[in-house]
PDB file of C-alpha atoms and ligand atoms in Angstrom:
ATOM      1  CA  UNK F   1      97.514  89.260 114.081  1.00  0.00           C
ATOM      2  CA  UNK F   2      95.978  92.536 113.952  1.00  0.00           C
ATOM      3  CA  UNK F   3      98.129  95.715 113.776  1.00  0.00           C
ATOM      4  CA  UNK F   4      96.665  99.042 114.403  1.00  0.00           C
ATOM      5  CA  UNK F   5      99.437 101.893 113.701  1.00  0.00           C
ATOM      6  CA  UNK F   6      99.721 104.445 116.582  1.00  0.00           C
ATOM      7  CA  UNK F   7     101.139 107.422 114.718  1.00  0.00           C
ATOM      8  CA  UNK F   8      98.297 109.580 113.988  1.00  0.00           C
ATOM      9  CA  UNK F   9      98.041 110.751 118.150  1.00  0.00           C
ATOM     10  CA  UNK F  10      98.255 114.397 119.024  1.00  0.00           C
ATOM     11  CA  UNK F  11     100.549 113.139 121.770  1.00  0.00           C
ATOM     12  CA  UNK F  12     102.969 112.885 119.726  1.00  0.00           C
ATOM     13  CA  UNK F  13     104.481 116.317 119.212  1.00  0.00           C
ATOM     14  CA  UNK F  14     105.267 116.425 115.256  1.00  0.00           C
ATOM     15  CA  UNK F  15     101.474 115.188 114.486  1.00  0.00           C
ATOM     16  CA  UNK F  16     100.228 117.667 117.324  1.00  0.00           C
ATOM     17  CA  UNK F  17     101.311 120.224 115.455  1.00  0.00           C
ATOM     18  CA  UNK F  18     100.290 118.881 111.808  1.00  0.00           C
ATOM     19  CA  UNK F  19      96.929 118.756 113.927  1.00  0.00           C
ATOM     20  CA  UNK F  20      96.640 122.089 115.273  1.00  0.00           C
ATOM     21  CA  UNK F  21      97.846 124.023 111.979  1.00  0.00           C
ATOM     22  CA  UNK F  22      95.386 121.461 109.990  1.00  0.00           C
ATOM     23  CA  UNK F  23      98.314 120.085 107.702  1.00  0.00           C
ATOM     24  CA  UNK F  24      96.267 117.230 106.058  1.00  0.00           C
ATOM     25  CA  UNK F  25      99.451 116.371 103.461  1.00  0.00           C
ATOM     26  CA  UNK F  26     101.607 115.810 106.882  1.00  0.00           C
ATOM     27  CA  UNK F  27      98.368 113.480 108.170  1.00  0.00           C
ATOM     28  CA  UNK F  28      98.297 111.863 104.777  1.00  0.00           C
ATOM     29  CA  UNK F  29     101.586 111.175 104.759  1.00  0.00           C
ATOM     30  CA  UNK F  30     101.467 109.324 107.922  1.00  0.00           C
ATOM     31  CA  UNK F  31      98.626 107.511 106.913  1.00  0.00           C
ATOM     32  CA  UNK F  32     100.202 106.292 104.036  1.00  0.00           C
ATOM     33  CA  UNK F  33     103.736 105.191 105.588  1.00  0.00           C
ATOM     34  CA  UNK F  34     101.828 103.004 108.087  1.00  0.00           C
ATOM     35  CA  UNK F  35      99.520 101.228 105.105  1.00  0.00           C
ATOM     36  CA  UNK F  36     102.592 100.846 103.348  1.00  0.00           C
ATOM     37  CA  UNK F  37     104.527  99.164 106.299  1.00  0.00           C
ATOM     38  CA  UNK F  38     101.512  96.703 107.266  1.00  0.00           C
ATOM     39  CA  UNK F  39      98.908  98.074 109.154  1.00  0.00           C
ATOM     40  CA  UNK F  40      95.376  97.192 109.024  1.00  0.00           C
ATOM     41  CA  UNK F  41      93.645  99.489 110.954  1.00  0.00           C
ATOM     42  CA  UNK F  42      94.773 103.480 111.797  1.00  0.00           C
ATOM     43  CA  UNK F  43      94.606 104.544 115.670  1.00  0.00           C
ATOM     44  CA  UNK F  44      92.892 108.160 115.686  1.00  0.00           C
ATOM     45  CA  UNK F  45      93.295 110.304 119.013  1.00  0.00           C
ATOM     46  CA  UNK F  46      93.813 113.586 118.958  1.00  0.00           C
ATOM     47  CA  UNK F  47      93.080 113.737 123.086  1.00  0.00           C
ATOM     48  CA  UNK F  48      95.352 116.695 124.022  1.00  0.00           C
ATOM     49  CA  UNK F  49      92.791 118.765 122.064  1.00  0.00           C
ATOM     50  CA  UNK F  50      90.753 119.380 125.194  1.00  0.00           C
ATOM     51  CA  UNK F  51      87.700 121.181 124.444  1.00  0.00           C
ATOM     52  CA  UNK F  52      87.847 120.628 121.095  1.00  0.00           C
ATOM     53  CA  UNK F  53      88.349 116.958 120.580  1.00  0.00           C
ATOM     54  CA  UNK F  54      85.259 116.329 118.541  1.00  0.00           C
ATOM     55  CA  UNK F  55      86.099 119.186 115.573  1.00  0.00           C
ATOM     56  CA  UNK F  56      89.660 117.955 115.676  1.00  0.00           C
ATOM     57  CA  UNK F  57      88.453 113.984 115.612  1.00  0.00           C
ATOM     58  CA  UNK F  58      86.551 115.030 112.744  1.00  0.00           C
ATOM     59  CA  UNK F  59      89.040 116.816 110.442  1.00  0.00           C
ATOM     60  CA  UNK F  60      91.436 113.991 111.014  1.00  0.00           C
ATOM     61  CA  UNK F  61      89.012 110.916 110.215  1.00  0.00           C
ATOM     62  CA  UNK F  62      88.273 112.696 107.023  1.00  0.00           C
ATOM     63  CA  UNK F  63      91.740 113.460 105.861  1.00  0.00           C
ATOM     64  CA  UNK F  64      92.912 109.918 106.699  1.00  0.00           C
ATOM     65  CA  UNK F  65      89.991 108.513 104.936  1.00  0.00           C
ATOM     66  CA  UNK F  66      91.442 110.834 101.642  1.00  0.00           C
ATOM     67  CA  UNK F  67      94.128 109.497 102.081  1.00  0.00           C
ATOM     68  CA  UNK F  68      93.540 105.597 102.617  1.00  0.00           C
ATOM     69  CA  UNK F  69      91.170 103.347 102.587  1.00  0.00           C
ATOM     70  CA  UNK F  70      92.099 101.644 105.597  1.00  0.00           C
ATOM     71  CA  UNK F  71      89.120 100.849 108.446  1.00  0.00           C
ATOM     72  CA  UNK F  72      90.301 103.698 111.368  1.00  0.00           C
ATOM     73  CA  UNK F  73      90.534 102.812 115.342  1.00  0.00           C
ATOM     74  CA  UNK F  74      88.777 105.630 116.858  1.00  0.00           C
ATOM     75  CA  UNK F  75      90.844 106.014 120.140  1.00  0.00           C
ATOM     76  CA  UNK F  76      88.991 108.314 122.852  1.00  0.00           C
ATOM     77  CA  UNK F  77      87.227 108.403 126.674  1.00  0.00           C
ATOM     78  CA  UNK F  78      84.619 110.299 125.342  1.00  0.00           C
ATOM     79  CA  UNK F  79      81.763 108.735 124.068  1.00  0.00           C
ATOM     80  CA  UNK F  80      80.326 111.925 121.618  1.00  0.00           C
ATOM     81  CA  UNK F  81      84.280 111.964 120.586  1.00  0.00           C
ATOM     82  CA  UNK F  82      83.522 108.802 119.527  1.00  0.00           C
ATOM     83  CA  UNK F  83      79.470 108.719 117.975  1.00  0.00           C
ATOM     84  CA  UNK F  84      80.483 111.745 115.715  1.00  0.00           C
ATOM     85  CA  UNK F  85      83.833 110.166 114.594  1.00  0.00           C
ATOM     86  CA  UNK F  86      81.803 107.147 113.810  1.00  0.00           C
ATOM     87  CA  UNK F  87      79.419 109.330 111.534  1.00  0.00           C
ATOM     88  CA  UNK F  88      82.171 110.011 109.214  1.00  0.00           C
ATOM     89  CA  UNK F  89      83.989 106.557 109.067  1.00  0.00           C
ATOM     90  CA  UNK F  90      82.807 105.241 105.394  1.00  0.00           C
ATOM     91  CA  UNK F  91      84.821 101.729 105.975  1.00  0.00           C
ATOM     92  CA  UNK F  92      82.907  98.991 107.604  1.00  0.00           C
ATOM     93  CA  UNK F  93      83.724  97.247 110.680  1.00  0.00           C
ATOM     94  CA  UNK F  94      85.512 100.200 112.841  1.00  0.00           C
ATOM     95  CA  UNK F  95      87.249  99.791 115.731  1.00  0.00           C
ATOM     96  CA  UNK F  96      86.339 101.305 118.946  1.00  0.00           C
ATOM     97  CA  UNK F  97      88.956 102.176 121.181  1.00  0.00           C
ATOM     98  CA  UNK F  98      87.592 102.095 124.020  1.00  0.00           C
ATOM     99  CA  UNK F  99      85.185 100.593 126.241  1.00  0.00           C
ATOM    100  CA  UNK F 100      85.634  99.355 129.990  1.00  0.00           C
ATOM    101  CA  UNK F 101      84.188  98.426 132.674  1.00  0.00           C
ATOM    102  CA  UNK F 102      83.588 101.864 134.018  1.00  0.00           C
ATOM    103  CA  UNK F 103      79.502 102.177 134.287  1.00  0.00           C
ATOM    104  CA  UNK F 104      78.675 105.341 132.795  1.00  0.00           C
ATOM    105  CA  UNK F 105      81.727 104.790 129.726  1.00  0.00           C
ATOM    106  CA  UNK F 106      80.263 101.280 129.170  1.00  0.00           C
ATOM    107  CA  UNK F 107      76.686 102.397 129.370  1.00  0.00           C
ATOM    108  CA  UNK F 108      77.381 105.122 126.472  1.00  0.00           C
ATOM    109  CA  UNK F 109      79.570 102.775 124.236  1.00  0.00           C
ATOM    110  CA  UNK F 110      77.906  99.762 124.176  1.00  0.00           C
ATOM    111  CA  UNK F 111      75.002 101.062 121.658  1.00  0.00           C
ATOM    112  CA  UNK F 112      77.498 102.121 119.495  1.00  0.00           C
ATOM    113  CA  UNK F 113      79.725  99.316 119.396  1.00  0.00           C
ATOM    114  CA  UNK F 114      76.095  97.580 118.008  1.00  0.00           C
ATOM    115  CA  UNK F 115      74.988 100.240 115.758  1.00  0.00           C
ATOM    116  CA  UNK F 116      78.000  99.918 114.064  1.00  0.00           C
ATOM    117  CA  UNK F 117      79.390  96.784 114.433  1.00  0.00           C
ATOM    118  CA  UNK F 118      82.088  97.513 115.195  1.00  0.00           C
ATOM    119  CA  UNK F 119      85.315  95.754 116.552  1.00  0.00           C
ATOM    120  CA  UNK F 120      85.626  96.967 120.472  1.00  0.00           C
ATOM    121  CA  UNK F 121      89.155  97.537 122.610  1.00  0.00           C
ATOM    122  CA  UNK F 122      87.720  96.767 125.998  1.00  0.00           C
ATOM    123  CA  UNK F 123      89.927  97.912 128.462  1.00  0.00           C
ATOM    124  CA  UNK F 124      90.513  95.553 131.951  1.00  0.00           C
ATOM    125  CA  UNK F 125      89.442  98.397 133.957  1.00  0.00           C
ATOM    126  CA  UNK F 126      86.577  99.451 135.900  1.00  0.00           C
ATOM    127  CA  UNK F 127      85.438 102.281 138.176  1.00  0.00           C
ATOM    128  CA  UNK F 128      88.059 101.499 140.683  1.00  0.00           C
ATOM    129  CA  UNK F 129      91.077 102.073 137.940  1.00  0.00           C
ATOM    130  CA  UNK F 130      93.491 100.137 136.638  1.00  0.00           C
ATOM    131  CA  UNK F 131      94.445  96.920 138.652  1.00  0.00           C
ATOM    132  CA  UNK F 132      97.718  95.720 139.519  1.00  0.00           C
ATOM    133  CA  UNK F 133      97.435  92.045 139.026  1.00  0.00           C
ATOM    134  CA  UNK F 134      96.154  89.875 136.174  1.00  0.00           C
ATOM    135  CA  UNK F 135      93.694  88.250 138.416  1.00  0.00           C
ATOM    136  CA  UNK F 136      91.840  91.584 138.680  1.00  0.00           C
ATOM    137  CA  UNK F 137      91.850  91.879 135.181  1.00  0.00           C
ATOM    138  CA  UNK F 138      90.476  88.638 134.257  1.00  0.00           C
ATOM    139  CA  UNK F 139      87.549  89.077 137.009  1.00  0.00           C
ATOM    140  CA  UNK F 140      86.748  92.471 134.982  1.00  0.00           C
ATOM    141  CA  UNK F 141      87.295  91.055 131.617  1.00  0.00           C
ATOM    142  CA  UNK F 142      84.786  88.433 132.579  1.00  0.00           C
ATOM    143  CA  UNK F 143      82.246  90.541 133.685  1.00  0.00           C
ATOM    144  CA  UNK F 144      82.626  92.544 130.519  1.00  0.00           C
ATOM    145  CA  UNK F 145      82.587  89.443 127.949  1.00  0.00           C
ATOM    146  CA  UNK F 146      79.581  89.180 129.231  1.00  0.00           C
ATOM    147  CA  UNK F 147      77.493  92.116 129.196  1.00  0.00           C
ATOM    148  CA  UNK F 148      78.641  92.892 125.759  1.00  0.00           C
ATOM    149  CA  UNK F 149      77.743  89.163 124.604  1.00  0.00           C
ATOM    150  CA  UNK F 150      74.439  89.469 126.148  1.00  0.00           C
ATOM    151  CA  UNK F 151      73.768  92.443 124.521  1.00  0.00           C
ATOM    152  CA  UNK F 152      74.683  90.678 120.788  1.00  0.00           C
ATOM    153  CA  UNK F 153      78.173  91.929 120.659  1.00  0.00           C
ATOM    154  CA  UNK F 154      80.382  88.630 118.778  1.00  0.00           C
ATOM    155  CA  UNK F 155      83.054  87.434 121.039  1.00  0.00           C
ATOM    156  CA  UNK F 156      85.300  87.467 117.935  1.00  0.00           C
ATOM    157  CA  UNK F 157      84.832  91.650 117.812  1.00  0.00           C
ATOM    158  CA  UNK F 158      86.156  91.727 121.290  1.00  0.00           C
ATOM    159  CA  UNK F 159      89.230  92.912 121.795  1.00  0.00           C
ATOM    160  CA  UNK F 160      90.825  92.729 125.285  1.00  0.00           C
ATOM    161  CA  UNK F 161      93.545  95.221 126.635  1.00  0.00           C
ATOM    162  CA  UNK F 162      95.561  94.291 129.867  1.00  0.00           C
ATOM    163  CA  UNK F 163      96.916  98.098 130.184  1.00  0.00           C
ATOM    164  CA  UNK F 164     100.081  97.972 129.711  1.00  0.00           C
ATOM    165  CA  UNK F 165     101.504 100.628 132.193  1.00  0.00           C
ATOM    166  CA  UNK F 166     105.423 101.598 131.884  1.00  0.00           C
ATOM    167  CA  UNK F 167     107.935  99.114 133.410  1.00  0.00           C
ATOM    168  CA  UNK F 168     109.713 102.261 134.680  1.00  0.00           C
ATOM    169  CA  UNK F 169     107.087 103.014 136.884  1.00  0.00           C
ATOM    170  CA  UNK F 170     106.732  99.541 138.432  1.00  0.00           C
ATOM    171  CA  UNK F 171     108.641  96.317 137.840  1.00  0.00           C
ATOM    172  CA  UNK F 172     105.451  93.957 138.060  1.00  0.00           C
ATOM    173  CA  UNK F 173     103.763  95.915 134.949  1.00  0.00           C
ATOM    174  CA  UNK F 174     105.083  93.627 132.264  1.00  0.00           C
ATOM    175  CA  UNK F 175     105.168  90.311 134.281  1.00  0.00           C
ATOM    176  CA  UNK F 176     100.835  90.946 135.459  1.00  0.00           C
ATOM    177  CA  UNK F 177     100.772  91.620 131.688  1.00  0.00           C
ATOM    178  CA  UNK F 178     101.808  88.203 130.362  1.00  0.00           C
ATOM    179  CA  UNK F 179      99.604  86.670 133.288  1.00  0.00           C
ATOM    180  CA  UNK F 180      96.496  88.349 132.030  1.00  0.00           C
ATOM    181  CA  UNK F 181      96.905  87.457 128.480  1.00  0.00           C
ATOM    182  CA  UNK F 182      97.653  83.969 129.072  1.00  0.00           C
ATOM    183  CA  UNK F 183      94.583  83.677 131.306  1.00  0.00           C
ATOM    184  CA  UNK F 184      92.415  86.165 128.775  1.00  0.00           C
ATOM    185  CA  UNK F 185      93.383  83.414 125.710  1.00  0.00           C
ATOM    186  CA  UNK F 186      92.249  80.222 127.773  1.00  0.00           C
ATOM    187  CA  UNK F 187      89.293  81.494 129.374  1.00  0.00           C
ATOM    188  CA  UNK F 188      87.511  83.275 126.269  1.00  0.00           C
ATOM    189  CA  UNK F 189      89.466  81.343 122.889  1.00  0.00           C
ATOM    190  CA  UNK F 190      87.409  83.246 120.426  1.00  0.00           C
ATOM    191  CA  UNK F 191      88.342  86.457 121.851  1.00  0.00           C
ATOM    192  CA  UNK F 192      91.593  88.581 121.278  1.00  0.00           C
ATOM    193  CA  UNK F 193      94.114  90.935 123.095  1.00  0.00           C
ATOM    194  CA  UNK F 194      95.622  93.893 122.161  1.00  0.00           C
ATOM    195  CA  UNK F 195      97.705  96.793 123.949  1.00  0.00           C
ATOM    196  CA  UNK F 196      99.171  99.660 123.512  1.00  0.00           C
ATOM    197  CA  UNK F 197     102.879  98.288 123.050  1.00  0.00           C
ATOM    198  CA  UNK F 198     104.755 101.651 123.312  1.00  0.00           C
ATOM    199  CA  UNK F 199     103.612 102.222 127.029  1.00  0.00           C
ATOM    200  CA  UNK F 200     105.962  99.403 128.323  1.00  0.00           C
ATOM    201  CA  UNK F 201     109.180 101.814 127.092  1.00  0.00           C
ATOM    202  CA  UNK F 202     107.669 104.981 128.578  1.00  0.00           C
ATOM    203  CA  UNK F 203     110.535 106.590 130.568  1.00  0.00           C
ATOM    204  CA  UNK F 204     113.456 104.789 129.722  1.00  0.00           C
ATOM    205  CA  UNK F 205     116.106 104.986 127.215  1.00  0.00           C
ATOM    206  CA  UNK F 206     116.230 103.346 123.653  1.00  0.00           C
ATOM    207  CA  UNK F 207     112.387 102.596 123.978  1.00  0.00           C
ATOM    208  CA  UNK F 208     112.436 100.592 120.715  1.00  0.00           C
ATOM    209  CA  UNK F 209     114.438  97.684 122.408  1.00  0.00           C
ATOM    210  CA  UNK F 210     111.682  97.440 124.803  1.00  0.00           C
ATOM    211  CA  UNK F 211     108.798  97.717 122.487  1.00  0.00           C
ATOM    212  CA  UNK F 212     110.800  94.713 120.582  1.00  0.00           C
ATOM    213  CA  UNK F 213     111.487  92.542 123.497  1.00  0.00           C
ATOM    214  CA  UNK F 214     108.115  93.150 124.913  1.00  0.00           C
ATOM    215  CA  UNK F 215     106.575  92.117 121.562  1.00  0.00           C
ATOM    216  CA  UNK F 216     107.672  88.867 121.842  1.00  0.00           C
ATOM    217  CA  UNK F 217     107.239  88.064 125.289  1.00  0.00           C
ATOM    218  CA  UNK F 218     103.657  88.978 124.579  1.00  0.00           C
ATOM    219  CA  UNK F 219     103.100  87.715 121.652  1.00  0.00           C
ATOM    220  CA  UNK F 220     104.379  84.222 122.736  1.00  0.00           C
ATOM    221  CA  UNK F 221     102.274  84.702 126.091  1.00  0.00           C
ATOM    222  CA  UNK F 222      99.348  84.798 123.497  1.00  0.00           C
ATOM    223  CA  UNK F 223      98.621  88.539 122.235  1.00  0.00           C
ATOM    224  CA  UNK F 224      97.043  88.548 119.070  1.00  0.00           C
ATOM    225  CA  UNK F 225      96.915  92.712 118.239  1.00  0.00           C
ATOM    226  CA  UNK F 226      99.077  95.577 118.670  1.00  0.00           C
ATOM    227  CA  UNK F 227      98.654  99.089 118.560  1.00  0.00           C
ATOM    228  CA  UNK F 228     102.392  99.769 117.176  1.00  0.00           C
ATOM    229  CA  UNK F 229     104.347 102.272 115.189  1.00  0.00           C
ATOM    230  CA  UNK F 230     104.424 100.334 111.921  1.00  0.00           C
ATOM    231  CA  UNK F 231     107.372 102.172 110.149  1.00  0.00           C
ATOM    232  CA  UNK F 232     109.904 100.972 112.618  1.00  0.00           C
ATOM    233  CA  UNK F 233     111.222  98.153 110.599  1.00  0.00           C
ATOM    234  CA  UNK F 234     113.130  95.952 113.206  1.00  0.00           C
ATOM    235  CA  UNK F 235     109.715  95.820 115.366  1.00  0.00           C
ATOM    236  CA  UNK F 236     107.843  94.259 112.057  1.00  0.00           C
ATOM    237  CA  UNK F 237     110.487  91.896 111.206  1.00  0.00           C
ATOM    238  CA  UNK F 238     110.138  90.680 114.759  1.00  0.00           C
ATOM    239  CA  UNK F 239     106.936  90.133 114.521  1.00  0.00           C
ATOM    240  CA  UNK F 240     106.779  88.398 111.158  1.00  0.00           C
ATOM    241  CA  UNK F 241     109.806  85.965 112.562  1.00  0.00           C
ATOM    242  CA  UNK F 242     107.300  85.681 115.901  1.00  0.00           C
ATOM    243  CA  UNK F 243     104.279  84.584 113.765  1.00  0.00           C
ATOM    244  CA  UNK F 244     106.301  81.968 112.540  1.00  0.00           C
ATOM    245  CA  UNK F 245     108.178  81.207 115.187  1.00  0.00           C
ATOM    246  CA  UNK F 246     105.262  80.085 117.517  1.00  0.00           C
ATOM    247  CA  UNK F 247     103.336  77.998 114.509  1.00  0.00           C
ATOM    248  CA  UNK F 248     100.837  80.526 113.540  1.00  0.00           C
ATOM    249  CA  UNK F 249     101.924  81.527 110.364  1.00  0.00           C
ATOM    250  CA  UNK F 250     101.546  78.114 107.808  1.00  0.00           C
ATOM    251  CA  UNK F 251     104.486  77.538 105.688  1.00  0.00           C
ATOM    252  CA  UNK F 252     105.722  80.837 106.498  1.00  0.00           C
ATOM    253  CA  UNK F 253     103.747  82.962 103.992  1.00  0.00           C
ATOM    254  CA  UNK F 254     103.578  85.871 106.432  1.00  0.00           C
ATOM    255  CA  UNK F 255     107.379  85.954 106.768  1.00  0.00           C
ATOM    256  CA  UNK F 256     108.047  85.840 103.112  1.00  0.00           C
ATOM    257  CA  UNK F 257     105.424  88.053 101.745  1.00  0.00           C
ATOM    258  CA  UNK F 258     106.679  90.271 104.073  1.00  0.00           C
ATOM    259  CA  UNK F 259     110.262  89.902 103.593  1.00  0.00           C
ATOM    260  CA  UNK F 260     109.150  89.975  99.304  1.00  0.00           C
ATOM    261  CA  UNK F 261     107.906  93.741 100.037  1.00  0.00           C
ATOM    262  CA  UNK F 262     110.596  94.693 102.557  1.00  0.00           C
ATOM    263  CA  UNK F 263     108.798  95.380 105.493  1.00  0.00           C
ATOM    264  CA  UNK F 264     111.737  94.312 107.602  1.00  0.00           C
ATOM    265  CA  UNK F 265     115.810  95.089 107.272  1.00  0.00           C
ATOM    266  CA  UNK F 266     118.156  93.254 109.089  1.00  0.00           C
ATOM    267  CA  UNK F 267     121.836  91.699 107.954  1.00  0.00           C
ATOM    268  CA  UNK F 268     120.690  89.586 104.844  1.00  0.00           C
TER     269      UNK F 268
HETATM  270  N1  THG V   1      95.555 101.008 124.775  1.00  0.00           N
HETATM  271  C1  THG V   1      94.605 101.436 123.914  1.00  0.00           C
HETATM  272  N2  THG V   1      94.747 102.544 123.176  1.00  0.00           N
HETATM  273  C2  THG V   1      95.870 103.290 123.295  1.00  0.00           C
HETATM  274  C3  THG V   1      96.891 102.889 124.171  1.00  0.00           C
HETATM  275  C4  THG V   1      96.704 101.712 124.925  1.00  0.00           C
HETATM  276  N3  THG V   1      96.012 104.421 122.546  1.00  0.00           N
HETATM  277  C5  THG V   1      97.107 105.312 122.785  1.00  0.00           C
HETATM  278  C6  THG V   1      98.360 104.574 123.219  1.00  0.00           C
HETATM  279  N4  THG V   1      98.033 103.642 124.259  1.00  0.00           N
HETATM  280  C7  THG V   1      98.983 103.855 122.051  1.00  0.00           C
HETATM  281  N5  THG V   1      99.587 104.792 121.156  1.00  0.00           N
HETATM  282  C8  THG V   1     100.825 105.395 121.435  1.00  0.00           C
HETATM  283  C9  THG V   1     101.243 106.411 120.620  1.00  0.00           C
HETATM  284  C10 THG V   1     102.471 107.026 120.850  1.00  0.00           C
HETATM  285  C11 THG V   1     103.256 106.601 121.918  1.00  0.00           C
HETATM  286  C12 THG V   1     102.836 105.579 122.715  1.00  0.00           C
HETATM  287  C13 THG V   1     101.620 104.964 122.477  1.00  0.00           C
HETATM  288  C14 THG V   1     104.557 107.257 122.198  1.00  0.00           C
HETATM  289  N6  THG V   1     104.755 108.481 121.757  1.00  0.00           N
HETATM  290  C15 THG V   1     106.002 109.219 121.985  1.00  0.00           C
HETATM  291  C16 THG V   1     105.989 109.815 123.398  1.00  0.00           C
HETATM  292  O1  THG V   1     104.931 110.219 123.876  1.00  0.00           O
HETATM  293  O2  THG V   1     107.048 109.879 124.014  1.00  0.00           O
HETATM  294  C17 THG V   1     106.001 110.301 120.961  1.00  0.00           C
HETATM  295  C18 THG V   1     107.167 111.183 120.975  1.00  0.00           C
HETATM  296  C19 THG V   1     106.993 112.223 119.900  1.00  0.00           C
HETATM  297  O3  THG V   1     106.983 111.858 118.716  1.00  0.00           O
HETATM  298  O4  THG V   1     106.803 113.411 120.227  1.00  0.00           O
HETATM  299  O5  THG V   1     105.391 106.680 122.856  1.00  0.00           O
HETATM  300  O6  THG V   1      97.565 101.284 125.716  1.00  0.00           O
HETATM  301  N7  THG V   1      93.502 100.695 123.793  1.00  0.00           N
END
């Protein structure tokens, strides 16, 4: 299970503003909670910088990087976003977040992905959007799996994100989720799937609840990464008890290492 913590985004308004004033002890901080808590990689985007994405992408990967010495998930559209983030990154095996089946995005990522070699998010999208149903997604995640295998890019580096849109905005979006994943993990086994878990809750109250249930629906269905807000203690404790749950954690070392360094609260 790979967990990728989402907390260093300029969409979120408190790191927006650590962002724009440059407040690298705020950054730092963050960085450090999420380590702390579990997560193995550190999502990157500071997108609502329009304009000046790359300088901002740049101050942030280096004070994260003071700050731990976790591998980073660079997390923008924009390819030059991404190939000057990538000069900075001094931990190997980087994450790329994203690359899709949109021609020109593709087309500018894929050297990258190989210069590096990097890990890849690619996205089940194409130049006609984001489908609706998991059929369309597995058609494009297909296509994709193999262009970037053909090209020398290991299956196991792959990783493949349904979109997960909000379930406020349309009551299939979780339900074409599960679908895709289940069909993603049979058709390409040495490949994985990750999402953005947080968009499921967008709109609707008590979001954590549906981040938690959500978890384990897709996490049963099959989902073997999450980008995730690692400090919320009852979502990591779910996901230990999931791992073990569903036979993928032997003799429960996951749980109680976890449970050893507290990740997780609940009633005893
Ligand atoms: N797939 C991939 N990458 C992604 C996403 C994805 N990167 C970005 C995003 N989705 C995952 N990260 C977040 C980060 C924050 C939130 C959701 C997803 C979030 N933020 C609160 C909000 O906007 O309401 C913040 C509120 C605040 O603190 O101001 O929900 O799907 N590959």
């Amino acid at each position: 299970m790979l967990i990728v913590g989402e907390l260093i985004n300029s969409s979120r308004k408190a790191m927006q503003e650590a962002i724009a004033g440059y407040d690298a002890e705020f950054v730092m901080a963050v960085a450090r909670a999420q380590r702390e808590k579990g997560a193995a990689y550190l999502d990157i985007n500071c997108g609502t910088f329009v304009g000046e994405e790359t300088a901002r992408m740049e101050w942030l990967v280096d004070t994260v990087q003071q700050a731990v010495g976790l591998p980073l998930c660079l997390d923008s559209p924009d390819p030059a976003v991404l190939a000057a983030a990538l000069r900075r990154v001094k931990q190997p095996k980087p994450m790329i977040n994203s690359i899709s089946g949109e021609e020109g995005r593709f087309t500018a990522v894929l050297p990258l992905v190989l210069e590096y070699g990097a890990k890849v998010i690619a996205l089940c999208m194409d130049d006609g959007g984001i489908p609706k149903t998991a059929g369309e997604r597995l058609l494009i995640a297909e296509r994709l799996l193999k262009r970037l295998t053909a090209a020398g890019v290991p299956q196991q580096d792959v990783y493949f994100d349904p979109l997960v849109q909000p379930v406020s905005t349309s009551e299939e979006a979780g339900t074409a989720v599960l679908q895709a994943i289940t069909a993603m993990r049979e058709s390409f086994p040495q490949a994985h799937c990750i999402c953005g878990l947080s968009n499921i809750s967008f709109g609707l109250p008590n979001r954590k609840l549906l981040n938690r249930v959500f978890l384990l629906q897709t996490q049963a269905a099959g989902m073997d990464g999450y980008i995730l807000d690692p400090t919320d203690d009852r979502l990591m404790g779910a996901l230990f008890a999931g791992q073990a749950l569903l036979g993928r954690d032997k003799y429960c070392l996951g749980y109680l290492s976890a449970h050893r360094k507290g990740l997780y609260k609940e009633n005893g």
